[in-house]
Short mmCIF file of C-alpha atoms in Angstrom, two decimals:
data_model
loop_
_atom_site.label_atom_id
_atom_site.label_comp_id
_atom_site.label_asym_id
_atom_site.label_seq_id
_atom_site.Cartn_x
_atom_site.Cartn_y
_atom_site.Cartn_z
CA MET A 12 -41.91 -128.80 -32.79
CA LEU A 13 -39.37 -127.45 -30.29
CA SER A 14 -36.00 -126.00 -31.24
CA LEU A 15 -33.26 -125.76 -28.61
CA ALA A 16 -30.38 -123.31 -28.50
CA ALA A 17 -27.83 -122.32 -25.88
CA ALA A 18 -28.67 -119.23 -23.85
CA SER A 19 -26.16 -117.06 -22.06
CA PHE A 20 -27.91 -114.02 -20.64
CA PRO A 21 -27.84 -113.54 -16.85
CA ILE A 22 -30.55 -115.30 -14.87
CA HIS A 23 -31.96 -112.98 -12.19
CA HIS A 24 -31.02 -114.28 -8.71
CA ASN A 25 -29.68 -117.44 -10.38
CA ARG A 26 -33.13 -118.88 -10.76
CA LEU A 27 -35.74 -119.30 -13.45
CA ILE A 28 -38.12 -116.36 -13.71
CA LEU A 29 -41.03 -116.48 -16.13
CA TYR A 30 -43.77 -113.94 -16.63
CA ARG A 31 -46.95 -114.23 -18.63
CA THR A 32 -48.30 -111.37 -20.67
CA THR A 33 -51.20 -111.10 -23.09
CA PRO A 34 -51.51 -113.85 -25.73
CA SER A 35 -49.21 -113.41 -28.73
CA PRO A 36 -47.24 -115.57 -31.13
CA PRO A 37 -44.15 -117.30 -30.40
CA PHE A 38 -42.56 -116.69 -27.06
CA THR A 39 -39.35 -117.72 -25.33
CA VAL A 40 -39.03 -119.57 -22.06
CA ARG A 41 -35.90 -120.66 -20.24
CA SER A 42 -35.40 -124.23 -19.12
CA SER A 43 -32.78 -125.48 -16.67
CA ALA A 44 -33.12 -129.09 -17.82
CA SER A 45 -30.03 -131.31 -17.76
CA GLY A 46 -28.15 -128.89 -15.53
CA GLY A 47 -27.82 -126.20 -18.20
CA VAL A 48 -29.91 -123.32 -19.42
CA GLN A 49 -31.75 -123.86 -22.68
CA GLU A 50 -33.94 -121.69 -24.85
CA ILE A 51 -37.24 -123.12 -26.07
CA GLN A 52 -39.33 -121.55 -28.81
CA GLU A 53 -42.96 -122.55 -29.14
CA SER A 54 -46.36 -121.11 -29.93
CA PHE A 55 -48.49 -119.75 -27.14
CA THR A 56 -51.86 -121.31 -26.45
CA PRO A 57 -54.00 -119.45 -23.90
CA PRO A 58 -54.77 -121.64 -20.87
CA PRO A 59 -58.33 -122.78 -20.27
CA SER A 60 -60.47 -120.17 -18.54
CA THR A 61 -60.86 -122.41 -15.49
CA PRO A 62 -57.89 -124.40 -14.14
CA GLN A 63 -58.13 -127.88 -12.69
CA ASP A 64 -59.23 -128.09 -9.06
CA GLY A 65 -56.47 -126.84 -6.78
CA GLU A 66 -54.18 -126.02 -9.70
CA ILE A 67 -52.65 -122.62 -10.32
CA SER A 68 -51.70 -121.92 -13.90
CA SER A 69 -48.31 -120.23 -14.12
CA GLU A 70 -47.33 -120.39 -17.78
CA LEU A 71 -45.47 -117.12 -17.88
CA PHE A 72 -43.31 -115.24 -20.34
CA VAL A 73 -39.62 -114.89 -19.66
CA SER A 74 -38.50 -111.73 -17.91
CA ALA A 75 -35.78 -109.83 -19.71
CA PRO A 76 -32.73 -109.12 -17.52
CA PHE A 77 -33.05 -106.04 -15.33
CA PRO A 78 -30.83 -103.17 -16.48
CA PRO A 79 -27.46 -102.94 -14.67
CA ILE A 80 -27.05 -100.18 -12.09
CA LYS A 81 -23.91 -98.25 -11.13
CA GLY A 82 -24.58 -98.04 -7.40
CA ALA A 83 -26.95 -99.27 -4.73
CA LYS A 84 -30.51 -98.08 -5.28
CA ARG A 85 -33.52 -98.15 -2.97
CA VAL A 86 -37.10 -97.93 -4.26
CA VAL A 87 -39.93 -97.07 -1.86
CA LEU A 88 -43.44 -97.99 -3.04
CA VAL A 89 -46.50 -96.30 -1.53
CA ARG A 90 -50.14 -97.06 -2.28
CA HIS A 91 -52.49 -94.06 -2.49
CA GLY A 92 -54.74 -93.10 0.43
CA GLN A 93 -58.37 -94.12 0.71
CA SER A 94 -60.43 -92.95 -2.29
CA THR A 95 -64.13 -92.25 -2.67
CA TRP A 96 -64.60 -95.48 -4.63
CA ASN A 97 -62.61 -97.41 -2.01
CA ALA A 98 -65.11 -96.15 0.56
CA GLU A 99 -68.10 -97.03 -1.66
CA GLY A 100 -66.79 -100.50 -2.49
CA ARG A 101 -66.67 -99.81 -6.23
CA ILE A 102 -64.31 -101.54 -8.64
CA GLN A 103 -61.91 -98.78 -9.67
CA GLY A 104 -59.45 -100.41 -12.02
CA SER A 105 -57.70 -97.76 -14.12
CA SER A 106 -60.71 -95.41 -14.16
CA ASN A 107 -60.08 -91.86 -12.99
CA PHE A 108 -63.38 -90.83 -11.41
CA SER A 109 -62.53 -91.21 -7.71
CA VAL A 110 -60.54 -88.84 -5.52
CA LEU A 111 -59.06 -89.04 -2.05
CA THR A 112 -61.50 -88.94 0.86
CA LYS A 113 -60.70 -86.84 3.94
CA LYS A 114 -59.41 -90.04 5.50
CA GLY A 115 -57.25 -90.64 2.41
CA GLU A 116 -55.81 -87.12 2.63
CA SER A 117 -55.06 -87.71 6.32
CA GLN A 118 -53.36 -91.05 5.53
CA ALA A 119 -51.20 -89.37 2.91
CA GLU A 120 -50.27 -86.61 5.37
CA THR A 121 -49.27 -89.23 7.96
CA SER A 122 -47.08 -90.91 5.34
CA ARG A 123 -45.54 -87.52 4.53
CA GLN A 124 -44.66 -87.02 8.20
CA MET A 125 -43.13 -90.48 8.46
CA LEU A 126 -41.02 -89.97 5.32
CA LEU A 127 -40.25 -86.31 6.02
CA ASP A 128 -36.61 -86.84 6.98
CA ASP A 129 -35.94 -89.41 4.30
CA SER A 130 -33.86 -88.51 1.30
CA PHE A 131 -35.44 -89.09 -2.13
CA ASP A 132 -33.89 -88.14 -5.44
CA ILE A 133 -37.00 -88.53 -7.59
CA CYS A 134 -40.69 -89.44 -7.39
CA PHE A 135 -42.58 -91.52 -9.96
CA SER A 136 -46.39 -91.47 -9.79
CA SER A 137 -49.37 -92.99 -11.50
CA PRO A 138 -51.21 -90.32 -13.52
CA LEU A 139 -54.55 -91.18 -11.86
CA THR A 140 -55.85 -88.43 -9.57
CA ARG A 141 -56.03 -90.46 -6.35
CA SER A 142 -52.41 -91.54 -6.69
CA LYS A 143 -51.03 -88.27 -8.01
CA ARG A 144 -52.65 -86.33 -5.14
CA THR A 145 -51.12 -88.76 -2.62
CA ALA A 146 -47.72 -88.25 -4.26
CA GLU A 147 -48.11 -84.45 -4.10
CA ILE A 148 -48.89 -84.58 -0.37
CA ILE A 149 -45.97 -86.89 0.45
CA TRP A 150 -43.55 -85.06 -1.86
CA GLY A 151 -44.39 -81.75 -0.19
CA ASP A 152 -42.18 -78.79 -1.08
CA ARG A 153 -39.32 -80.79 -2.59
CA GLU A 154 -38.06 -79.02 -5.70
CA GLU A 155 -37.82 -82.02 -8.02
CA GLU A 156 -40.77 -82.54 -10.38
CA ILE A 157 -42.96 -85.62 -9.91
CA LEU A 158 -42.69 -87.86 -12.99
CA THR A 159 -45.95 -89.53 -14.05
CA ASP A 160 -45.81 -92.89 -15.80
CA SER A 161 -48.88 -94.34 -17.49
CA ASP A 162 -47.69 -97.90 -16.80
CA LEU A 163 -48.08 -97.18 -13.06
CA ARG A 164 -51.85 -96.83 -13.43
CA GLU A 165 -54.01 -99.37 -11.65
CA ILE A 166 -54.98 -102.68 -13.25
CA ASP A 167 -57.24 -102.29 -16.33
CA LEU A 168 -60.57 -104.00 -15.54
CA TYR A 169 -62.54 -102.84 -18.58
CA SER A 170 -66.29 -103.57 -18.21
CA PHE A 171 -65.95 -104.18 -14.46
CA GLN A 172 -64.87 -100.62 -13.72
CA GLY A 173 -67.36 -98.50 -11.82
CA LEU A 174 -69.50 -101.42 -10.66
CA LEU A 175 -70.25 -102.19 -7.05
CA LYS A 176 -69.11 -105.70 -6.22
CA HIS A 177 -72.65 -107.09 -6.01
CA GLU A 178 -73.40 -105.51 -9.41
CA GLY A 179 -70.38 -107.24 -10.91
CA LYS A 180 -71.58 -110.56 -9.54
CA GLU A 181 -75.12 -110.03 -10.85
CA LYS A 182 -74.08 -108.77 -14.29
CA PHE A 183 -71.11 -111.02 -15.08
CA GLY A 184 -71.78 -114.18 -13.06
CA ASP A 185 -69.11 -116.79 -13.83
CA SER A 186 -66.68 -114.20 -15.12
CA PHE A 187 -66.87 -112.26 -11.86
CA ARG A 188 -66.43 -115.48 -9.92
CA GLN A 189 -63.27 -116.22 -11.91
CA TRP A 190 -61.97 -112.74 -11.10
CA GLN A 191 -62.45 -113.54 -7.41
CA LEU A 192 -61.11 -117.10 -7.41
CA ASP A 193 -58.71 -117.37 -10.37
CA ALA A 194 -57.53 -113.84 -11.18
CA PRO A 195 -54.34 -114.86 -13.08
CA ASN A 196 -56.49 -116.60 -15.73
CA PHE A 197 -59.37 -114.12 -15.60
CA SER A 198 -60.28 -112.63 -18.98
CA ILE A 199 -62.74 -109.89 -19.92
CA ASP A 200 -63.41 -107.99 -23.14
CA GLY A 201 -60.67 -109.99 -24.85
CA HIS A 202 -58.02 -109.13 -22.25
CA TYR A 203 -56.19 -110.90 -19.44
CA PRO A 204 -55.91 -108.01 -16.92
CA VAL A 205 -53.49 -109.58 -14.42
CA ARG A 206 -51.11 -110.74 -17.16
CA GLU A 207 -51.18 -107.28 -18.74
CA LEU A 208 -50.49 -105.76 -15.32
CA TRP A 209 -47.42 -107.94 -14.75
CA ALA A 210 -46.04 -106.92 -18.16
CA ARG A 211 -46.59 -103.23 -17.38
CA ALA A 212 -44.89 -103.54 -13.99
CA ARG A 213 -41.87 -105.20 -15.54
CA ASN A 214 -41.64 -102.36 -18.09
CA CYS A 215 -41.73 -99.81 -15.26
CA TRP A 216 -38.65 -101.31 -13.64
CA ASP A 217 -36.52 -100.53 -16.68
CA ARG A 218 -37.35 -96.83 -16.46
CA ILE A 219 -36.99 -96.70 -12.67
CA LEU A 220 -33.61 -98.46 -12.64
CA GLU A 221 -32.24 -96.57 -15.62
CA HIS A 222 -32.98 -93.22 -13.96
CA GLU A 223 -29.87 -91.57 -12.48
CA SER A 224 -31.00 -91.72 -8.85
CA ARG A 225 -30.15 -93.70 -5.74
CA SER A 226 -33.35 -93.30 -3.77
CA VAL A 227 -36.71 -93.41 -5.55
CA LEU A 228 -40.27 -92.84 -4.30
CA VAL A 229 -43.03 -94.52 -6.33
CA VAL A 230 -46.68 -93.71 -5.53
CA ALA A 231 -49.25 -95.89 -7.26
CA HIS A 232 -52.00 -98.42 -6.50
CA ASN A 233 -52.82 -101.71 -4.80
CA ALA A 234 -52.55 -104.13 -7.73
CA VAL A 235 -49.72 -102.42 -9.59
CA ASN A 236 -47.62 -102.19 -6.41
CA GLN A 237 -48.20 -105.91 -5.86
CA ALA A 238 -47.01 -106.51 -9.42
CA LEU A 239 -43.95 -104.30 -8.93
CA VAL A 240 -42.91 -106.23 -5.83
CA ALA A 241 -43.59 -109.59 -7.46
CA THR A 242 -41.80 -108.89 -10.74
CA ALA A 243 -38.80 -107.46 -8.89
CA ILE A 244 -38.18 -110.62 -6.87
CA GLY A 245 -39.32 -113.03 -9.57
CA LEU A 246 -42.85 -114.09 -8.64
CA GLY A 247 -45.50 -114.75 -11.28
CA THR A 248 -49.14 -113.79 -11.62
CA GLU A 249 -50.25 -116.57 -9.27
CA TYR A 250 -49.01 -114.30 -6.44
CA PHE A 251 -51.67 -111.69 -7.18
CA ARG A 252 -53.49 -110.85 -3.90
CA ILE A 253 -50.84 -112.68 -1.84
CA LEU A 254 -48.64 -109.63 -1.10
CA LEU A 255 -51.02 -107.20 0.60
CA GLN A 256 -50.95 -103.44 -0.05
CA SER A 257 -53.05 -101.30 2.32
CA ASN A 258 -53.91 -97.64 1.73
CA CYS A 259 -50.65 -95.68 2.14
CA GLY A 260 -48.79 -98.92 2.93
CA VAL A 261 -45.05 -98.70 2.24
CA SER A 262 -42.94 -101.42 0.61
CA VAL A 263 -39.17 -101.16 0.12
CA LEU A 264 -36.89 -102.86 -2.41
CA ASP A 265 -33.08 -102.70 -2.38
CA PHE A 266 -31.10 -103.09 -5.61
CA THR A 267 -27.37 -103.86 -5.39
CA PRO A 268 -25.09 -103.91 -8.44
CA ARG A 269 -23.17 -107.05 -9.34
CA ALA A 270 -19.40 -106.74 -9.71
CA GLU A 271 -19.62 -108.43 -13.10
CA GLY A 272 -22.51 -106.20 -14.24
CA GLY A 273 -25.87 -107.42 -15.49
CA SER A 274 -29.09 -107.71 -13.47
CA PRO A 275 -28.61 -106.41 -9.91
CA TYR A 276 -29.25 -108.35 -6.73
CA ILE A 277 -32.76 -107.50 -5.52
CA CYS A 278 -34.08 -107.76 -1.95
CA LEU A 279 -37.53 -107.01 -0.53
CA ASN A 280 -36.62 -105.04 2.60
CA ARG A 281 -40.17 -104.59 3.85
CA LEU A 282 -43.73 -105.04 2.68
CA ASN A 283 -46.82 -102.99 3.53
CA GLN A 284 -45.52 -101.00 6.49
CA THR A 285 -48.51 -98.86 7.40
CA PRO A 286 -49.02 -95.85 9.68
CA SER A 287 -51.29 -97.98 11.88
CA SER A 288 -50.66 -101.37 13.48
CA PRO A 289 -50.06 -104.25 11.03
CA LEU A 290 -52.41 -106.32 13.17
CA ALA A 291 -55.42 -104.08 12.58
CA SER A 292 -57.90 -104.88 9.85
CA GLY A 293 -57.48 -102.82 6.71
CA GLY A 294 -57.12 -104.18 3.22
CA GLY A 295 -57.40 -107.81 2.33
CA ARG A 296 -59.95 -110.40 3.36
CA LYS A 297 -60.82 -111.09 6.98
CA ALA A 298 -58.94 -114.06 8.40
CA SER A 299 -59.61 -116.03 11.58
CA LYS A 300 -56.29 -117.89 11.43
CA ARG A 301 -53.02 -115.99 11.68
CA ILE A 302 -49.30 -116.57 12.22
CA VAL A 303 -47.25 -113.66 13.56
CA LEU A 304 -43.49 -113.97 13.03
CA VAL A 305 -41.54 -112.06 15.70
CA CYS A 306 -37.81 -111.65 15.23
CA HIS A 307 -36.30 -111.87 18.69
CA GLY A 308 -34.77 -108.84 20.41
CA THR A 309 -31.52 -107.07 19.69
CA MET A 310 -28.70 -108.99 18.08
CA GLN A 311 -25.96 -106.39 18.52
CA GLY A 312 -23.43 -108.84 19.90
CA SER A 313 -24.15 -111.17 22.79
CA ALA A 314 -24.02 -110.79 26.55
CA GLY A 315 -21.61 -113.72 26.47
CA ASP A 316 -19.17 -112.08 24.06
CA GLN A 317 -15.60 -112.09 25.32
CA GLY A 318 -14.30 -108.67 26.24
CA MET A 319 -17.72 -107.11 26.94
CA ASN A 320 -17.54 -105.23 30.23
CA MET A 321 -20.33 -105.12 32.82
CA LEU A 322 -21.72 -101.83 31.46
CA GLY A 323 -21.88 -103.35 27.99
CA ILE A 324 -23.73 -106.38 29.33
CA ILE A 325 -26.22 -104.18 31.20
CA GLN A 326 -26.85 -102.06 28.07
CA PHE A 327 -27.32 -105.19 25.96
CA VAL A 328 -29.81 -106.74 28.38
CA PHE A 329 -31.70 -103.48 28.90
CA PHE A 330 -32.04 -102.74 25.16
CA GLY A 331 -33.17 -106.29 24.47
CA TYR A 332 -35.71 -106.00 27.29
CA LEU A 333 -37.11 -102.75 25.86
CA GLN A 334 -37.48 -104.32 22.42
CA SER A 335 -39.29 -107.31 23.91
CA GLN A 336 -41.67 -105.05 25.82
CA LYS A 337 -42.45 -102.97 22.72
CA ILE A 338 -43.16 -106.15 20.77
CA ALA A 339 -45.42 -107.42 23.57
CA GLU A 340 -47.32 -104.11 23.69
CA LEU A 341 -47.89 -104.17 19.91
CA LEU A 342 -49.37 -107.66 20.18
CA LEU A 343 -51.92 -106.51 22.77
CA ASP A 344 -54.31 -105.95 19.85
CA LEU A 345 -54.45 -109.75 19.46
CA GLN A 346 -55.63 -112.57 21.67
CA VAL A 347 -52.67 -114.86 21.25
CA SER A 348 -53.39 -118.57 21.69
CA THR A 349 -49.89 -120.01 21.45
CA ILE A 350 -46.34 -118.71 21.43
CA ILE A 351 -43.73 -120.99 19.89
CA SER A 352 -40.07 -120.01 20.17
CA SER A 353 -36.71 -121.43 19.27
CA THR A 354 -34.73 -122.93 22.14
CA GLU A 355 -32.20 -120.06 22.01
CA ASP A 356 -32.21 -117.88 25.14
CA VAL A 357 -32.95 -114.58 23.40
CA SER A 358 -36.04 -116.08 21.71
CA VAL A 359 -37.25 -117.69 24.92
CA ASP A 360 -36.87 -114.38 26.80
CA THR A 361 -38.86 -112.53 24.12
CA SER A 362 -41.63 -115.16 24.14
CA VAL A 363 -41.89 -115.01 27.95
CA ALA A 364 -42.20 -111.20 27.84
CA ILE A 365 -45.02 -111.47 25.27
CA SER A 366 -46.85 -114.13 27.28
CA ARG A 367 -46.72 -112.12 30.52
CA VAL A 368 -48.23 -109.05 28.88
CA GLN A 369 -50.87 -111.17 27.12
CA GLU A 370 -51.87 -112.98 30.31
CA ALA A 371 -52.17 -109.72 32.25
CA ALA A 372 -54.06 -107.87 29.50
CA ASP A 373 -57.57 -108.76 30.68
CA CYS A 374 -56.76 -108.88 34.38
CA LEU A 375 -57.70 -105.41 35.56
CA GLY A 376 -60.01 -106.35 38.44
CA ALA A 377 -59.53 -108.35 41.64
CA ASP A 378 -61.79 -111.19 40.51
CA CYS A 379 -60.44 -111.57 36.99
CA VAL A 380 -59.02 -114.77 35.57
CA PRO A 381 -55.75 -114.21 33.66
CA ARG A 382 -55.74 -115.22 30.03
CA TYR A 383 -53.73 -118.40 29.50
CA VAL A 384 -51.16 -118.41 26.72
CA GLU A 385 -49.50 -121.71 25.86
CA LEU A 386 -45.70 -121.52 25.55
CA LYS A 387 -43.86 -124.02 23.39
CA ARG A 388 -40.27 -124.42 22.21
CA SER A 389 -39.06 -126.04 19.01
CA LYS A 390 -35.51 -126.91 17.94
CA ASP A 391 -36.76 -126.70 14.35
CA LEU A 392 -36.85 -122.92 14.89
CA ASP A 393 -33.18 -122.75 15.91
CA ALA A 394 -30.69 -121.10 13.56
CA THR A 395 -27.64 -123.00 14.76
CA ASP A 396 -25.55 -123.09 11.56
CA ILE A 397 -26.31 -119.48 10.60
CA LEU A 398 -25.61 -118.17 14.11
CA GLN A 399 -22.34 -120.09 14.24
CA GLN A 400 -21.13 -118.47 11.02
CA LEU A 401 -22.25 -115.03 12.21
CA ASN A 402 -20.41 -115.42 15.51
CA GLU A 403 -17.26 -116.54 13.70
CA GLU A 404 -17.30 -113.48 11.43
CA GLY A 405 -18.09 -110.74 13.95
CA SER A 406 -21.00 -108.71 15.30
CA GLU A 407 -24.24 -110.25 14.11
CA GLY A 408 -26.15 -106.99 14.02
CA GLN A 409 -23.72 -105.46 11.53
CA LEU A 410 -24.02 -108.45 9.22
CA LEU A 411 -27.80 -108.53 8.89
CA ARG A 412 -27.92 -106.32 5.84
CA PRO A 413 -30.46 -106.75 3.01
CA GLY A 414 -29.82 -110.05 1.26
CA PHE A 415 -27.44 -111.25 3.99
CA LEU A 416 -28.44 -114.88 3.41
CA ASN A 417 -26.86 -114.75 -0.07
CA ARG A 418 -23.44 -114.96 1.55
CA PHE A 419 -23.87 -118.32 3.30
CA ASP A 420 -22.79 -121.64 1.90
CA ASP A 421 -25.30 -123.94 0.25
CA GLU A 422 -24.97 -126.60 2.95
CA SER A 423 -26.01 -124.20 5.72
CA LEU A 424 -28.89 -122.80 3.66
CA SER A 425 -30.12 -126.29 2.79
CA ALA A 426 -30.07 -127.31 6.45
CA LEU A 427 -31.95 -124.14 7.42
CA TRP A 428 -34.48 -124.65 4.63
CA ASP A 429 -35.19 -128.30 5.44
CA GLN A 430 -35.44 -127.66 9.17
CA SER A 431 -37.75 -124.66 8.72
CA GLY A 432 -39.96 -126.75 6.42
CA LYS A 433 -40.67 -129.06 9.34
CA ALA A 434 -41.36 -126.04 11.53
CA TRP A 435 -43.80 -124.61 8.96
CA GLU A 436 -45.81 -127.85 8.86
CA THR A 437 -45.98 -127.76 12.66
CA LEU A 438 -47.24 -124.18 12.57
CA LEU A 439 -49.93 -125.01 10.02
CA ASN A 440 -51.12 -127.83 12.25
CA GLU A 441 -51.13 -125.43 15.19
CA VAL A 442 -53.42 -122.86 13.55
CA SER A 443 -55.66 -125.50 11.97
CA ASP A 444 -57.10 -126.35 15.39
CA GLU A 445 -60.86 -126.14 14.79
CA SER A 446 -61.59 -125.93 18.53
CA ASP A 447 -60.18 -122.38 18.44
CA PRO A 448 -61.99 -120.42 15.68
CA GLU A 449 -59.76 -117.33 16.13
CA LYS A 450 -56.40 -119.07 16.34
CA VAL A 451 -53.36 -116.78 16.52
CA ALA A 452 -49.91 -118.31 16.83
CA VAL A 453 -46.87 -116.14 17.56
CA VAL A 454 -43.49 -117.50 16.47
CA VAL A 455 -40.26 -116.11 17.96
CA SER A 456 -36.90 -116.85 16.36
CA HIS A 457 -33.96 -115.51 14.36
CA PRO A 458 -34.63 -113.44 11.18
CA ALA A 459 -33.02 -116.14 9.00
CA VAL A 460 -35.53 -118.71 10.23
CA HIS A 461 -38.49 -116.41 9.60
CA ILE A 462 -37.27 -115.67 6.09
CA ALA A 463 -37.22 -119.41 5.43
CA LEU A 464 -40.71 -119.81 6.93
CA MET A 465 -42.07 -117.11 4.61
CA GLY A 466 -40.43 -118.92 1.71
CA HIS A 467 -42.29 -122.11 2.63
CA CYS A 468 -45.52 -120.13 2.99
CA LEU A 469 -45.07 -118.76 -0.53
CA LYS A 470 -44.08 -122.23 -1.85
CA LEU A 471 -40.68 -121.03 -3.03
CA THR A 472 -37.30 -122.76 -2.90
CA LYS A 473 -34.22 -121.99 -0.80
CA GLU A 474 -32.75 -119.92 -3.66
CA TRP A 475 -35.30 -117.19 -2.86
CA MET A 476 -34.17 -116.66 0.74
CA GLY A 477 -31.71 -113.93 -0.21
CA SER A 478 -34.60 -111.97 -1.71
CA PHE A 479 -36.10 -111.10 1.70
CA HIS A 480 -34.81 -109.12 4.68
CA LEU A 481 -35.85 -108.90 8.33
CA ASP A 482 -34.53 -106.77 11.21
CA ALA A 483 -34.21 -107.59 14.90
CA GLY A 484 -37.47 -106.93 16.75
CA SER A 485 -39.52 -106.79 13.54
CA ILE A 486 -43.00 -108.23 13.02
CA SER A 487 -44.27 -110.08 9.93
CA VAL A 488 -47.87 -111.29 9.62
CA VAL A 489 -49.35 -114.15 7.60
CA ASP A 490 -53.16 -114.43 7.34
CA PHE A 491 -55.18 -117.45 6.24
CA PRO A 492 -58.54 -116.12 4.95
CA ASP A 493 -59.46 -119.60 3.67
CA GLY A 494 -58.24 -121.42 6.78
CA ALA A 495 -54.89 -123.08 7.45
CA ALA A 496 -55.41 -125.41 4.48
CA GLY A 497 -55.64 -122.41 2.11
CA ARG A 498 -52.93 -120.09 0.83
CA GLY A 499 -51.23 -117.75 3.25
CA VAL A 500 -51.56 -114.03 2.51
CA ILE A 501 -48.61 -111.87 3.59
CA ARG A 502 -50.10 -108.89 5.43
CA CYS A 503 -46.73 -107.30 6.19
CA ILE A 504 -43.03 -108.08 6.27
CA ASN A 505 -40.42 -106.46 8.55
CA TYR A 506 -42.69 -104.02 10.40
CA THR A 507 -40.57 -101.99 12.84
CA ALA A 508 -42.53 -98.81 13.60
CA HIS A 509 -43.37 -100.07 17.13
CA LEU A 510 -39.66 -99.73 18.00
CA GLY A 511 -39.69 -95.99 17.30
CA ARG A 512 -40.42 -93.59 14.47
CA TRP A 513 -39.98 -96.14 11.67
CA ALA A 514 -37.10 -97.52 13.83
CA ILE A 515 -35.15 -98.70 10.77
CA PRO A 516 -34.77 -95.81 8.24
CA ILE A 517 -36.81 -96.29 5.09
CA THR A 518 -34.20 -94.53 2.96
CA ARG A 519 -30.62 -93.53 3.61
CA PRO A 520 -30.52 -90.67 6.14
CA THR A 521 -28.28 -88.34 4.12
CA ALA A 522 -27.53 -87.83 0.45
CA ASP A 523 -23.83 -88.65 0.95
CA ASP A 524 -24.31 -91.84 2.97
CA GLU A 525 -22.85 -94.83 1.14
CA GLU A 526 -24.89 -97.36 3.12
CA PHE A 527 -28.65 -97.66 3.41
#
C-alpha cells in the first residue's frame, strides 16, 4: 500500500536523483508524476541477482539534499598511483596490503609537479596506505594536516579481496561473472558492494562541503572516485565503470551556491585528466571503437567582430592555428579513420589541420603513400542557437564558465538536444563499420554540442547538460569496449594539458581570486 504526501525539499539540479544503498526497511523515493513532486513510502525488496537481458536495474534510494555552501568551492579528485596489487592484477578492494610501486611513486610525483602552483586549503585522503602515500607526495610541504576519512576507502569486496582475477573466476564462478557484467546488483557475503559504495560516497560529500574551505584536494581510489563523481552530478550505480579513473587521474567538480540557499549547483569540470596522453591505454578495458570529441580552437571573440583591428585579427587567427596544431599533434597517437565537423568555419579549419597532420604522419619516405582520412561535415553538429545568444551577449570565451548551459532558455536547449541526438546516432553508425576493426572517429564542434553528445552517450536528458563543462581546444574520449552497440565508457572529459602545462588551471591561481 502506497501513501502519498507533498514534498518540498530542494531537488538537486531540478531533476530526480535516486541512490540505492544496502537493503533496509522502508525507504523514500521522489516521484515527479502529474507535474508535481510526491513522496512515496514503500518496503524495499532486493532486486533479483540477475537482471533481464539488456536491462539495468536502477532502483535507488533518494539522495538527501547537499549541504548549502557560502561561496564557490572546487574539489579536485585524484586516484592513487600504481600499487603492487595493481601491477599483479589482484583484486584490492578495501584491503591494505599493497603499496605504491616505483612507477606509482613516480606518477604521484608527476601529479605533485602539475598541481604544485595550485592553491588548496585542505586535503582529504583515504586511510589506505597506497592512497595516503600518494596524498603525502602530492601535498608535499604544505603545512595543513591531511585529513583521513574511512568512507574514502576503496570499495569493500569481502571474499574477493586478494584474489587474482582468474582465481576469482575459478572460486566464485557465477558470482564473479555477475561482478564483471552486472556490478550494481552484485552481492557477496550478504553485501551489495556497489550500493554500499554509493552510500559512502554520498556521505563523504556532506563532510567535504561542510568544511570551511574553497579549494579541496581529495586523494582516494578508482571505484570510490567514480562514486564521488556520480553521486555529485546525480548518476546512480548503473554508471559504475562508465566514468574511468586511471592511476593519478584528476577529476574536478565545481560547486556554486544558490542565491536562495539549499543544494548548490554542481558541475563536472573535467574527468580523468592524466599526466600522460588521454589516448594511451591505461585503465579500463581495451576498445577497438572510439569517438574523440574535439572542441574547436579558440573562441575569444571572432575574426569578424566589429571593431577588431588588423592586429587583433592576426592574433586571433594565429592563436587558433596554434591550438589546432597542438590538437592535431596530440591525435598523432591514433590512426584516425574519419573526421566529422560542424559546418562552422572554426570547426572546419580545426578538422582540416588534424587531417593534414594525420595524412602526413606515415609519409616519411619518397615512396610512401599518405594515409587517407575521410572528412565530413554535418549541420547536426552546428550550435546555431547557442552561438547566436553568445554573440548577442558579448565575448564567447568569457561566457563559457562551468555550467554555462544552465543560463540558456529551454527552447534553445531542447533544439540543441534534439539536433545532437541525431548527430549521436550518426556517430554510432560511423564507428560500427565492421570493415574497419579499429575505427576511430574524431568529431569537431562547439563545446555545447559535445556536452549534449556526452549526455546522449550516457543516456541522460537535456536537464543534465549544465552538469558538464568543456573548454576551447579540449579533448574528450569515449571508448566502446563492447563495440558501438554496447555502452560508451568515458575515458576523459575536458583534457587540456596538450595546450600547455594543464592549460586551464585546475584550481584558482591565488587564494584571493574570486573566480576559478
